Amino acid sequence: MDKMKNPFRFLSLLVLCFSCRIIPSLATDSISANQTLSGDQTLISSGGVFELGFFNPGNSLNYYIGIWYKKISTKTVVWVANRDSPVSDKNSAKLVVSNGNLVLLNESQIPVWSTNLTSSTSDSAVAILLDSGNLLLRKLESSENLWESFDNPTHIFLPGGKIKLNNKTKQPQYLTSWKNTEDPAQGLFSLELDPKGTTAYYILWNKSEQYWTGGPWNGQTFSLVPEMRLNFLYNFTFVSNENESYFTYSMYNTSIISHMVMGVSGQIQQLSWLESAQQWNLFWSQPRRQCEVYAFCGGFGSCNENSLPFCSCLTGFEPKSPTDWDLQDHSGGCVRKTKLQCKNPSSSNSEKDWFLAMPNVTLPKHAQSVGVGNAGECESTCLKNCCCAAYAYDSNGCSVWNGDLLGVQQLSQDDSNGETFYLKLAAPKFPDAKHKKQEIIGIVVGLVGGVGVFLAICLFVMMRMKKRGVGLRRTVASSSMAFRHCGEIIGIVMGIIGGLGALLAILLFVIFRRRSLVGKGKSVQGSLVAFGYRDLQNATKNFSEKLGGGSFSSVFRGTLPDSSVIAVKKLERISQGEKQFRSEVSTIGTIKHVNLVRLRGFCTEGNKKFLVYDYMPNGSLDAHLFQEENSKNLEWKVRYQIALATARGLNYLHEKCRDYIIHCDIKPENILLDFDFCPKIADFGLTKLVGMEINRILTTMRGTRGYLAPEWISGVAITPKVDVYGYGMMLFELVSGRRNSEPSKDGQVKFFPTWAATVVIQGGDVLELLDPTLERKADIEEVTRIIKIASWCVQDEESNRPSMCQIVPILEGFLDMSLPPIPRSLLLFVDS
Ligand SMILES: *[C@@H]1O[C@H](CO)[C@@H](O)[C@H](O)[C@H]1NC(C)=O
Ligand SMILES: *[C@@H]1O[C@H](CO)[C@@H](O)[C@H](O)[C@H]1NC(C)=O
Ligand SMILES: *[C@@H]1O[C@H](CO)[C@@H](O)[C@H](O)[C@H]1NC(C)=O
Ligand SMILES: *[C@@H]1O[C@H](CO)[C@@H](O)[C@H](O)[C@H]1NC(C)=O
Ligand SMILES: *[C@@H]1O[C@H](CO)[C@@H](O)[C@H](O)[C@H]1NC(C)=O
Ligand SMILES: *[C@@H]1O[C@H](CO)[C@@H](O)[C@H](O)[C@H]1NC(C)=O
Ligand SMILES: *[C@@H]1O[C@H](CO)[C@@H](O)[C@H](O)[C@H]1NC(C)=O
Ligand SMILES: *[C@@H]1O[C@H](CO)[C@@H](O)[C@H](O)[C@H]1NC(C)=O
Ligand SMILES: *[C@@H]1O[C@H](CO)[C@@H](O)[C@H](O)[C@H]1NC(C)=O
Ligand SMILES: *[C@@H]1O[C@H](CO)[C@@H](O)[C@H](O)[C@H]1NC(C)=O
Ligand SMILES: *[C@@H]1O[C@H](CO)[C@@H](O)[C@H](O)[C@H]1NC(C)=O
Ligand SMILES: *[C@@H]1O[C@H](CO)[C@@H](O)[C@H](O)[C@H]1NC(C)=O
């Protein structure tokens, strides 16, 4: 067969090569009527900013025509032509300009995507890729635009692009997410301008369910997104005329590469390319919390903001498509592991469907209320209805849900918004099916084995009795020797089977026991090491080398048998149970960033609880900043790098962590220095172990004056902005080299932050503010920038403080900012 095929294959290869050669090469930015684009050919915009051609996302076998950034190492596709109709062979598919349209022909030369323009009849159109990322189709002679990709965006909103509403048809234009990370087909989430003609943007699920709006535009910001006021990157403008209304934006600094994307996560995200880190940096995303995205985990899925991954299935359910889940597409949701009995009247009591309580959740969307008087009636209403999947009975009466349960959120045990609903499940009543199944197998095998042994013994005894002539049916037995032998053999065989069965049962039991123990340990630990108390006692020489301590911990230096040096933190006042402690610690263990101290492991034995970290050889920042000997002081460049790297670490905690961690105690003592003075933030996540309210009490009691944001004392909710405040106070100290709360080294009594802010605002001598040991050796611009940021960070109103993600690019020098007002609370210190 192979021999038969070979000549043809050879021929087709030849034809292919031949055809490659006659196609004009496309080292240009345009494609006109006599040209085609195929295979690895691409268009490159005249300035070399964008490139257009075939691409296949991830491991996908499908090819799409797309536009991507030419200069960026991570291939980032900003527009896709045939997102819903891929082709499978990029060499025989081609993009052509035909009859005044841009058309993609598939392998069989059949159009699968087209610009669909009807008016034009002439052949003389040309498609041009611009440096803005816009693909234009225009008439060759008149240069009149026939079509542009900016009018037909897919998932990304580029600077200069628009997401518009047609004022005549009232048809909105959608920015629609990919289906998953490897499939550009239209996903469920899209952004649109309010079809009613207001200036608000909406995000919709399946183009029907609105779950986010930015509120109307007031000329500077969308009313519900006040932090945009501090968005120094984009210059937004609203345009409205008789044909269309839309927003567009430009970059204040055009050398920054940035865009907005409707993500697979259902969030609109603002990303900027960080050349130094070779990655996209998330500036901002809405809705802020993943679980606010409508039905993010699909039907019968449950979203948990405090876990990774966010989505899991409700008890008794499993992902419909595990591969899609792996690609971050949860829209398929979960399906039942066991079908419901429904109202089959013949089913016995043990086979009846039953209800499992789901406590501490937000209720599913689209409840139907039923007018019944008590919980029992509510339950039986749901039980009787085959389609009913769950019910809840609370102060609003009885609610039932038919069909898929959407939008269930698992809350933490102490979230007072938690409610309870009852999920209908099929019998048998085993909540932990997998584990139980293994036990059942064990029991069955054991039983079979046992019965086998019992039978064998019985048979053996019977044979013996027959041999001795005690049997009642002597005549029958003696009449057939063959039968007797047969019986003996059966007995022996049964005995062997029985024995083997019993052995197997014991083996299985042992294996399952061990596996369930190992599994439990692993799931809690992740990459963390669970140390024994003895190990730590030995490593720290019986806790003899104390490095430091706070109000709920002391830290000891230790050396592991592999001679790596560790810092062992002994936790006090941790009232949490073992299980919760392990789960919190394993969450903290997943948080890794170059500017965060790495958690290596933990130890929990009885009341003793320890966290084990990498040891930082150069200690904490305060020791270097506030020490008396001038000789060892940090140079300005190093201080600036410390400010920047700390901001990156904090930004990571606030934005990138699935968990959204507030540090609560940013101060020089908690900034540790690595051997080359790379700063690492210590003690993040401890709030999770101690509890926010206890932490509030401890924090205010401790009263680290100069770091406490006003909201600690006023008692309102604590947000990441408390860290911004602490960070701002620390920036002042980096400049002055003294604690804000102490008088200066030369005896001046001015409160440094107030003094510094005033000097910068009044355009005074900035270097005068500098730590005297630096002898004015510093970059004036950098000092000014740091003081400006610091003054913004310590604003009384937390909404006036920038977020860490806005601070990072300012420190990186990408962005500038306006002069801050002096906070009222700082003015109190003017003459003190
Ligand atoms: C296309 O080819 C035809 C003849 O082969 C030629 O007359 C025409 O000018 C070409 N058009 C363009 C746009 O190059
Ligand atoms: C090309 O597209 C047509 C129409 O969608 C389809 O019927 C045909 O199977 C496609 N050819 C290939 C090779 O995929
Ligand atoms: C073009 O028109 C066809 C048929 O009406 C439609 O299926 C296709 O989605 C349209 N393509 C675009 C890019 O609008
Ligand atoms: C989205 O809406 C369409 C009808 O508008 C419906 O057919 C489809 O099932 C919906 N998708 C999901 C995932 O519910
Ligand atoms: C912002 O954009 C508008 C309209 O494009 C323009 O008139 C204005 O000058 C821009 N502002 C800045 C600061 O670039
Ligand atoms: C839409 O067009 C109508 C006239 O066709 C006009 O009166 C109206 O002001 C336009 N809307 C906007 C938002 O410009
Ligand atoms: C609106 O559309 C009409 C017809 O396409 C065009 O003549 C007119 O210039 C457009 N108005 C604006 C403000 O673009
Ligand atoms: C969470 O659920 C548990 C168990 O049902 C319950 O005891 C606790 O009160 C719930 N927590 C809240 C805040 O409702
Ligand atoms: C560690 O110290 C405890 C008491 O502080 C003592 O009982 C124990 O023997 C010491 N262990 C070692 C190995 O030194
Ligand atoms: C204690 O640590 C030393 C080296 O650090 C090692 O040789 C010794 O075996 C350890 N002892 C125990 C009991 O783990
Ligand atoms: C910082 O750590 C390195 C490596 O341990 C050490 O050589 C250096 O002396 C330390 N610097 C200071 C100022 O302590
Ligand atoms: C614009 O950003 C670049 C870095 O991308 C920076 O080098 C340049 O100084 C910035 N320009 C302005 C005016 O801020």
Tab-separated table of N, CA, C and O and ligand atoms in Angstrom, residues 534-535 538-539 559-561, ligand 10:
chain	number	residue	atom	x	y	z
A	534	ARG	N	10.988	17.735	66.081
A	534	ARG	CA	12.365	17.301	66.356
A	534	ARG	C	13.341	17.864	65.333
A	534	ARG	O	14.421	18.331	65.671
A	535	ASP	N	12.945	17.807	64.027
A	535	ASP	CA	13.798	18.321	62.951
A	535	ASP	C	14.166	19.778	63.223
A	535	ASP	O	15.314	20.189	63.098
A	538	ASN	N	16.463	20.333	66.214
A	538	ASN	CA	17.834	20.003	65.861
A	538	ASN	C	18.422	21.092	64.962
A	538	ASN	O	19.539	21.550	65.182
A	539	ALA	N	17.623	21.534	63.952
A	539	ALA	CA	18.136	22.518	62.988
A	539	ALA	C	18.467	23.843	63.670
A	539	ALA	O	19.424	24.516	63.295
A	559	THR	N	19.889	25.508	60.575
A	559	THR	CA	20.586	24.900	59.443
A	559	THR	C	20.046	23.496	59.238
A	559	THR	O	20.003	22.698	60.188
A	560	LEU	N	19.626	23.213	58.027
A	560	LEU	CA	19.084	21.884	57.729
A	560	LEU	C	20.232	20.912	57.470
A	560	LEU	O	21.354	21.341	57.179
A	561	PRO	N	19.965	19.614	57.582
A	561	PRO	CA	21.023	18.628	57.333
A	561	PRO	C	21.695	18.804	55.966
A	561	PRO	O	22.868	18.484	55.809
B	10	LIG	C1	20.837	16.745	63.919
B	10	LIG	O1	21.530	17.443	62.887
B	10	LIG	C2	22.831	16.941	62.610
B	10	LIG	C3	23.479	17.789	61.568
B	10	LIG	O2	22.819	19.009	61.442
B	10	LIG	C4	22.695	15.496	62.144
B	10	LIG	O3	23.982	14.963	61.912
B	10	LIG	C5	21.957	14.693	63.178
B	10	LIG	O4	21.753	13.378	62.714
B	10	LIG	C6	20.630	15.317	63.508
B	10	LIG	N1	20.004	14.584	64.576
B	10	LIG	C7	18.730	14.216	64.529
B	10	LIG	C8	18.216	13.483	65.705
B	10	LIG	O5	18.014	14.469	63.560
